[in-house]
Tab-separated table of C-alpha atoms in Angstrom:
chain	number	residue	atom	x	y	z
H	27	MET	CA	18.148	-12.745	-9.394
H	28	ASN	CA	14.595	-12.886	-10.701
H	29	ALA	CA	11.262	-11.345	-9.706
H	30	ARG	CA	10.756	-13.989	-7.026
H	31	ASP	CA	14.126	-13.149	-5.444
H	32	LEU	CA	13.338	-9.429	-5.399
H	33	ALA	CA	9.935	-10.093	-3.836
H	34	ALA	CA	11.698	-12.331	-1.295
H	35	TRP	CA	14.019	-9.409	-0.540
H	36	VAL	CA	11.096	-7.063	0.151
H	37	ARG	CA	9.499	-9.703	2.409
H	38	TYR	CA	12.725	-10.403	4.282
H	39	ALA	CA	13.469	-6.682	4.626
H	40	ALA	CA	9.973	-6.245	6.081
H	41	GLU	CA	10.711	-9.032	8.589
H	42	LEU	CA	14.026	-7.485	9.643
H	43	VAL	CA	12.490	-4.019	9.928
H	44	SER	CA	9.647	-5.396	12.009
H	45	ALA	CA	12.020	-7.297	14.303
H	46	ASP	CA	14.208	-4.200	14.661
H	47	ALA	CA	11.432	-1.588	14.762
H	48	GLU	CA	11.901	-0.882	18.443
H	49	ARG	CA	15.656	-0.375	18.100
H	50	LEU	CA	15.224	1.941	15.091
H	51	THR	CA	12.600	3.955	16.928
H	52	ARG	CA	14.907	4.207	19.945
H	53	LEU	CA	17.728	5.546	17.726
H	54	ASP	CA	15.289	8.022	16.221
H	55	ALA	CA	14.045	9.087	19.662
H	56	ALA	CA	17.600	10.197	20.533
H	57	ILE	CA	17.996	12.694	17.675
H	58	GLY	CA	14.890	12.510	15.468
H	59	ASP	CA	11.162	12.438	16.114
H	60	GLY	CA	11.043	8.910	17.489
H	61	ASP	CA	8.944	7.147	14.878
H	62	HIS	CA	11.397	5.663	12.377
H	63	GLY	CA	10.938	1.984	13.242
H	64	LEU	CA	7.188	2.325	13.531
H	65	ASN	CA	6.879	4.197	10.222
H	66	LEU	CA	9.159	1.891	8.303
H	67	ASP	CA	7.433	-1.191	9.705
H	68	ARG	CA	4.085	0.150	8.474
H	69	GLY	CA	5.579	1.062	5.086
H	70	PHE	CA	7.223	-2.316	4.504
H	71	ARG	CA	4.089	-4.206	5.555
H	72	ALA	CA	2.228	-2.226	2.895
H	73	ALA	CA	5.015	-3.009	0.419
H	74	VAL	CA	4.649	-6.745	1.057
H	75	ASP	CA	0.878	-6.485	0.518
H	76	ALA	CA	1.483	-4.621	-2.757
H	77	LEU	CA	3.880	-7.187	-4.272
H	78	PRO	CA	2.495	-8.098	-7.706
H	79	ASP	CA	2.317	-11.595	-9.162
H	80	GLY	CA	3.891	-12.339	-12.517
H	81	ALA	CA	5.598	-8.955	-12.929
H	82	PRO	CA	9.290	-8.522	-13.857
H	83	PRO	CA	11.791	-7.595	-11.077
H	84	GLY	CA	11.688	-3.875	-11.897
H	85	LYS	CA	7.915	-3.725	-11.575
H	86	VAL	CA	8.063	-5.627	-8.262
H	87	LEU	CA	10.287	-2.915	-6.798
H	88	ILE	CA	8.229	-0.063	-8.264
H	89	ALA	CA	5.020	-1.482	-6.760
H	90	ALA	CA	6.701	-1.908	-3.374
H	91	GLY	CA	8.103	1.630	-3.559
H	92	ARG	CA	4.728	3.107	-4.361
H	93	ALA	CA	3.167	1.422	-1.326
H	94	ILE	CA	5.977	2.705	0.887
H	95	VAL	CA	5.490	6.291	-0.322
H	96	SER	CA	1.804	6.207	0.392
H	97	LYS	CA	1.808	4.371	3.745
H	98	THR	CA	5.009	5.238	5.600
H	99	GLY	CA	4.211	8.694	6.946
H	100	GLY	CA	7.622	10.226	7.736
H	101	ALA	CA	10.541	11.367	5.600
H	102	SER	CA	11.462	7.713	5.144
H	103	GLY	CA	8.351	7.277	2.951
H	104	PRO	CA	9.506	9.480	0.073
H	105	LEU	CA	13.153	8.457	0.595
H	106	TYR	CA	12.753	4.661	0.718
H	107	GLY	CA	9.989	4.908	-1.865
H	108	THR	CA	12.524	6.622	-4.107
H	109	VAL	CA	15.115	3.906	-3.401
H	110	LEU	CA	12.779	1.151	-4.569
H	111	ARG	CA	11.155	3.014	-7.439
H	112	ARG	CA	14.422	4.301	-8.900
H	113	ALA	CA	16.015	0.866	-8.557
H	114	GLY	CA	12.933	-0.664	-10.191
H	115	LYS	CA	13.020	1.821	-13.068
H	116	ALA	CA	16.708	1.111	-13.635
H	117	LEU	CA	15.980	-2.615	-13.937
H	118	GLY	CA	13.450	-1.959	-16.717
H	119	ASP	CA	11.492	-4.933	-18.024
H	120	ALA	CA	14.270	-7.522	-17.828
H	121	ASP	CA	13.319	-10.879	-16.262
H	122	ASP	CA	16.787	-11.564	-14.892
H	123	VAL	CA	18.966	-9.241	-12.880
H	124	ASP	CA	22.708	-9.837	-13.095
H	125	ALA	CA	25.360	-8.240	-10.901
H	126	ALA	CA	25.943	-5.309	-13.257
H	127	ALA	CA	22.213	-4.522	-13.451
H	128	LEU	CA	21.813	-4.725	-9.682
H	129	GLY	CA	24.809	-2.449	-9.163
H	130	ALA	CA	23.343	0.065	-11.608
H	131	ALA	CA	19.972	-0.135	-9.821
H	132	LEU	CA	21.602	0.597	-6.444
H	133	LYS	CA	23.436	3.541	-7.968
H	134	ALA	CA	20.156	4.851	-9.441
H	135	ALA	CA	18.571	4.527	-5.986
H	136	LEU	CA	21.397	6.536	-4.401
H	137	ASP	CA	21.142	9.221	-7.093
H	138	GLY	CA	17.387	9.466	-6.529
H	139	VAL	CA	17.767	9.846	-2.766
H	140	GLN	CA	20.406	12.548	-3.194
H	141	GLU	CA	18.304	14.446	-5.737
H	142	LEU	CA	15.311	14.409	-3.423
H	143	GLY	CA	16.938	15.010	-0.055
H	144	LYS	CA	20.077	16.887	-1.169
H	145	ALA	CA	22.173	15.012	1.405
H	146	VAL	CA	25.844	14.242	0.806
H	147	GLU	CA	28.153	11.847	2.626
H	148	GLY	CA	28.972	13.101	6.097
H	149	ASP	CA	25.543	14.693	6.703
H	150	LYS	CA	24.592	11.815	9.038
H	151	THR	CA	21.816	10.366	6.879
H	152	MET	CA	20.968	7.183	5.008
H	153	VAL	CA	23.385	8.381	2.300
H	154	ASP	CA	26.242	7.532	4.692
H	155	ALA	CA	25.248	3.869	4.422
H	156	LEU	CA	23.981	3.794	0.841
H	157	ALA	CA	26.884	5.616	-0.844
H	158	PRO	CA	29.619	3.308	0.529
H	159	ALA	CA	27.415	0.329	-0.335
H	160	VAL	CA	27.143	1.466	-3.950
H	161	ALA	CA	30.902	2.067	-4.098
H	162	ALA	CA	31.734	-1.321	-2.539
H	163	PHE	CA	29.374	-3.079	-4.953
H	164	ALA	CA	31.035	-1.395	-7.939
H	165	ALA	CA	34.526	-2.229	-6.651
H	166	ALA	CA	33.623	-5.891	-6.102
H	167	LEU	CA	32.032	-6.057	-9.547
H	168	ALA	CA	35.178	-4.584	-11.124
H	169	ASP	CA	37.201	-7.304	-9.364
H	170	GLY	CA	35.100	-9.943	-11.095
H	171	THR	CA	33.120	-10.895	-7.983
H	172	GLY	CA	29.762	-12.617	-8.558
H	173	LEU	CA	26.401	-11.141	-7.630
H	174	ALA	CA	26.164	-12.622	-4.134
H	175	GLY	CA	29.687	-11.447	-3.307
H	176	CYS	CA	28.994	-7.954	-4.620
H	177	VAL	CA	25.854	-7.650	-2.482
H	178	ARG	CA	27.720	-8.990	0.548
H	179	ALA	CA	30.410	-6.348	0.047
H	180	ALA	CA	27.710	-3.677	-0.287
H	181	ALA	CA	25.951	-4.864	2.884
H	182	ASP	CA	29.209	-4.868	4.862
H	183	ALA	CA	30.047	-1.363	3.631
H	184	ALA	CA	26.554	-0.147	4.545
H	185	ALA	CA	26.914	-1.541	8.079
H	186	GLU	CA	30.301	0.150	8.463
H	187	GLY	CA	28.854	3.341	7.015
H	188	ALA	CA	26.005	3.276	9.537
H	189	ASP	CA	28.483	2.771	12.401
H	190	ALA	CA	30.519	5.693	11.108
H	191	THR	CA	27.522	8.050	11.525
H	192	VAL	CA	27.806	7.817	15.338
H	193	PRO	CA	30.355	10.637	15.823
H	194	MET	CA	28.958	12.771	12.979
H	195	ARG	CA	27.109	16.039	13.500
H	196	ALA	CA	23.783	15.975	11.642
H	197	ARG	CA	23.294	18.427	8.803
H	198	LYS	CA	19.855	17.250	7.616
H	199	GLY	CA	16.468	16.706	9.198
H	200	ARG	CA	15.357	17.308	12.750
H	201	ALA	CA	18.690	16.131	14.143
H	202	SER	CA	20.429	19.065	12.422
H	203	TYR	CA	18.668	21.474	14.816
H	204	LEU	CA	20.556	19.817	17.682
H	205	GLY	CA	24.026	20.814	16.469
H	206	GLU	CA	26.775	19.104	18.462
H	207	ARG	CA	24.155	17.310	20.571
H	208	SER	CA	23.434	15.119	17.551
H	209	GLU	CA	26.928	13.614	17.941
H	210	GLY	CA	27.324	10.236	19.626
H	211	HIS	CA	24.194	8.643	18.166
H	212	MET	CA	23.841	6.390	15.146
H	213	ASP	CA	21.654	7.805	12.381
H	214	PRO	CA	18.458	5.737	12.240
H	215	GLY	CA	18.149	6.072	8.447
H	216	ALA	CA	21.703	4.822	7.915
H	217	SER	CA	20.943	1.962	10.278
H	218	SER	CA	17.766	0.926	8.438
H	219	THR	CA	19.567	1.220	5.089
H	220	ALA	CA	22.199	-1.205	6.382
H	221	LEU	CA	19.374	-3.528	7.420
H	222	LEU	CA	17.833	-3.502	3.944
H	223	LEU	CA	21.186	-4.308	2.339
H	224	ARG	CA	21.764	-7.112	4.818
H	225	ALA	CA	18.398	-8.539	3.770
H	226	LEU	CA	19.438	-8.287	0.113
H	227	ALA	CA	22.740	-10.044	0.855
H	228	GLU	CA	20.956	-12.908	2.607
H	229	VAL	CA	18.504	-13.355	-0.261
H	230	ALA	CA	21.279	-13.120	-2.902
H	231	GLY	CA	23.386	-15.599	-0.940
H	232	GLU	CA	20.659	-18.210	-1.065
H	233	GLY	CA	20.135	-17.898	-4.830
V	18	MET	CA	-6.479	31.886	-10.636
V	19	VAL	CA	-3.315	30.235	-9.332
V	20	GLY	CA	-4.136	27.764	-6.540
V	21	ILE	CA	-2.192	27.225	-3.325
V	22	VAL	CA	-1.681	24.039	-1.309
V	23	ILE	CA	-0.480	24.092	2.310
V	24	ILE	CA	1.365	20.899	3.279
V	25	SER	CA	2.032	20.386	6.965
V	26	HIS	CA	2.654	17.532	9.390
V	27	SER	CA	-0.331	18.796	11.345
V	28	ARG	CA	-3.901	18.891	10.089
V	29	THR	CA	-4.749	21.846	12.331
V	30	LEU	CA	-1.602	23.763	11.334
V	31	ALA	CA	-2.373	23.311	7.620
V	32	GLU	CA	-5.971	24.393	8.169
V	33	GLY	CA	-4.911	27.377	10.260
V	34	VAL	CA	-2.387	28.583	7.699
V	35	ALA	CA	-4.961	28.097	4.933
V	36	GLU	CA	-7.488	30.105	6.970
V	37	MET	CA	-5.027	32.994	7.364
V	38	ALA	CA	-3.933	32.889	3.737
V	39	ARG	CA	-7.538	32.903	2.486
V	40	ALA	CA	-8.355	35.877	4.733
V	41	LEU	CA	-5.343	37.846	3.509
V	42	GLY	CA	-6.115	36.745	-0.037
V	43	VAL	CA	-9.289	38.763	0.497
V	44	GLY	CA	-11.490	35.723	0.252
V	45	LYS	CA	-10.588	35.210	-3.417
V	46	ALA	CA	-7.475	33.056	-3.224
V	47	VAL	CA	-7.955	29.296	-3.495
V	48	VAL	CA	-5.978	27.753	-0.631
V	49	GLU	CA	-6.285	24.044	0.158
V	50	PRO	CA	-4.801	22.444	3.296
V	51	ALA	CA	-3.141	19.002	3.269
V	52	GLY	CA	-2.137	18.313	6.843
V	53	GLY	CA	-1.338	15.232	8.870
V	54	ASP	CA	-1.591	11.578	7.971
V	55	LEU	CA	-4.667	9.723	6.733
V	56	GLU	CA	-5.812	9.065	10.299
V	57	GLY	CA	-5.594	12.720	11.299
V	58	GLY	CA	-2.374	12.227	13.301
V	59	LEU	CA	0.935	14.017	12.737
V	60	GLY	CA	2.641	13.041	9.490
V	61	THR	CA	2.465	13.526	5.751
V	62	SER	CA	0.190	11.737	3.332
V	63	ILE	CA	0.900	11.926	-0.375
V	64	ASP	CA	-2.731	10.918	-0.954
V	65	LEU	CA	-4.009	13.949	0.982
V	66	VAL	CA	-1.613	16.220	-0.904
V	67	GLU	CA	-2.845	14.838	-4.237
V	68	THR	CA	-6.449	15.485	-3.211
V	69	ALA	CA	-5.644	19.053	-2.143
V	70	LEU	CA	-3.719	19.641	-5.372
V	71	ALA	CA	-6.701	18.536	-7.449
V	72	ALA	CA	-8.989	20.817	-5.418
V	73	ALA	CA	-6.679	23.836	-5.787
V	74	ASP	CA	-6.034	23.306	-9.486
V	75	GLY	CA	-8.158	25.710	-11.504
V	76	GLY	CA	-5.997	25.375	-14.616
V	77	ASP	CA	-3.661	28.315	-14.001
V	78	GLY	CA	-1.106	26.372	-11.958
V	79	VAL	CA	-0.572	25.621	-8.282
V	80	VAL	CA	2.029	26.751	-5.743
V	81	LEU	CA	2.876	24.305	-2.951
V	82	LEU	CA	4.023	25.486	0.481
V	83	ALA	CA	5.444	22.865	2.853
V	84	ASP	CA	6.462	23.043	6.508
V	85	LEU	CA	9.559	20.815	6.791
V	86	GLY	CA	11.124	17.371	6.407
V	87	SER	CA	8.760	14.819	4.915
V	88	SER	CA	6.297	17.537	3.825
V	89	VAL	CA	9.000	19.010	1.606
V	90	LEU	CA	10.114	15.604	0.303
V	91	THR	CA	6.513	14.603	-0.404
V	92	ALA	CA	5.875	17.840	-2.307
V	93	LYS	CA	9.000	17.339	-4.412
V	94	MET	CA	8.140	13.731	-5.110
V	95	LEU	CA	4.599	14.626	-6.108
V	96	ILE	CA	5.834	17.224	-8.592
V	97	GLU	CA	8.279	14.708	-10.077
V	98	ASP	CA	5.606	12.026	-10.353
V	99	ALA	CA	3.006	14.334	-11.865
V	100	ASP	CA	5.620	15.453	-14.396
V	101	ARG	CA	3.981	18.893	-14.557
V	102	ASP	CA	5.618	22.258	-14.974
V	103	ASP	CA	2.579	24.160	-13.670
V	104	VAL	CA	2.992	22.901	-10.093
V	105	LEU	CA	5.808	24.608	-8.177
V	106	LEU	CA	7.164	24.200	-4.658
V	107	ALA	CA	7.933	27.551	-3.015
V	108	ASP	CA	11.207	27.677	-1.081
V	109	ALA	CA	9.654	29.799	1.653
V	110	PRO	CA	8.578	29.826	5.300
V	111	LEU	CA	5.100	28.327	5.589
V	112	VAL	CA	2.969	31.118	7.065
V	113	GLU	CA	4.689	34.068	5.426
V	114	GLY	CA	4.957	32.269	2.098
V	115	ALA	CA	1.294	31.261	2.146
V	116	VAL	CA	0.120	34.785	2.954
V	117	ALA	CA	2.352	36.286	0.251
V	118	ALA	CA	1.235	33.718	-2.335
V	119	ALA	CA	-2.464	34.160	-1.510
V	120	SER	CA	-2.191	37.951	-1.600
V	121	MET	CA	-0.559	37.830	-5.023
V	122	ALA	CA	-2.836	35.072	-6.367
V	123	ALA	CA	-5.893	37.156	-5.436
V	124	THR	CA	-4.729	39.852	-7.871
V	125	GLY	CA	-5.009	37.359	-10.722
V	126	ALA	CA	-1.227	37.189	-11.197
V	127	ASP	CA	0.290	34.269	-13.107
V	128	LEU	CA	2.049	31.228	-11.648
V	129	ALA	CA	5.609	32.583	-11.857
V	130	THR	CA	4.570	35.820	-10.121
V	131	VAL	CA	2.698	34.038	-7.312
V	132	HIS	CA	5.632	31.660	-6.829
V	133	ALA	CA	8.082	34.582	-6.705
V	134	ALA	CA	5.854	36.382	-4.170
V	135	ALA	CA	5.872	33.288	-1.933
V	136	GLU	CA	9.655	33.001	-2.139
V	137	SER	CA	10.147	36.732	-1.462
V	138	ALA	CA	8.605	36.105	1.978
V	139	ARG	CA	11.848	34.365	2.926
V	140	ASP	CA	13.626	37.694	3.167
V	141	HIS	CA	11.130	39.523	5.366
V	142	ARG	CA	13.012	40.116	8.631
V	143	LYS	CA	11.182	40.345	11.938
V	144	ALA	CA	13.909	41.813	14.108
V	145	GLY	CA	17.067	43.818	13.646
């Protein structure tokens, strides 16, 4: 993947978030503060506007992440901003991103989110989608799968991870105040994380 | 003097806490509110927090107090980005932590002492 592919990912992710904003907000209204889709839509629109021309892939993601931090408004601003900025930093100044580099960037993004939010798997957060995605990517890579296949495996694992948050009891964020009443709802952050990885899989599949 | 920044989802909450902290910091403590989003609605704006940090920064360090959720994440992210060791987030309840920090800052105490005062507010029980 090159800088154009990564910019295409940010644009496609913004489209998917926008199309799904109402659903994400509805999920958030059940256990959160009911603004996830709206916030993320605003953040990703800003990210698309901030995409630089002629910059390497890493810088594309860092610029998008910065815009998300400053425009998103909720907890998803710092968290998704961290995802993009840490991934961007991991990619460095290279012009081409191979499967190993992309896998390392996803892992750096997960580490950044966990450092910032202190969530672990099972807390009913975006980590429940991102961590299995990182693991599935690494496993596919170890099997000799190409980049598109690795991202597809990561996207599938993220979607399964998001589904698996439904019965969980939240241990982070507003939902954690609800105790057992947070059970039976999908975590909106896990759901939007799955969406972003699906966007990445589509873009990688076309390349 | 060590400065204090109050980060809240609500502009009026941040201003109210800052008002109380300044009063209990006997009018000497420098307490800057950073509340709400850029439009004045509920939310957190890293830009507003940066502005408040600059205003509170007199060169002796700054203690950040945050209400919850994205306020806390934004504070942590700001500290990481600024790469400064003289800006500290207090792990403390907002009102009690702000009052404790302002009271201590007004004495001319250093950053570590003001930060510790803010965090000590966590253990002040109100019942039982």
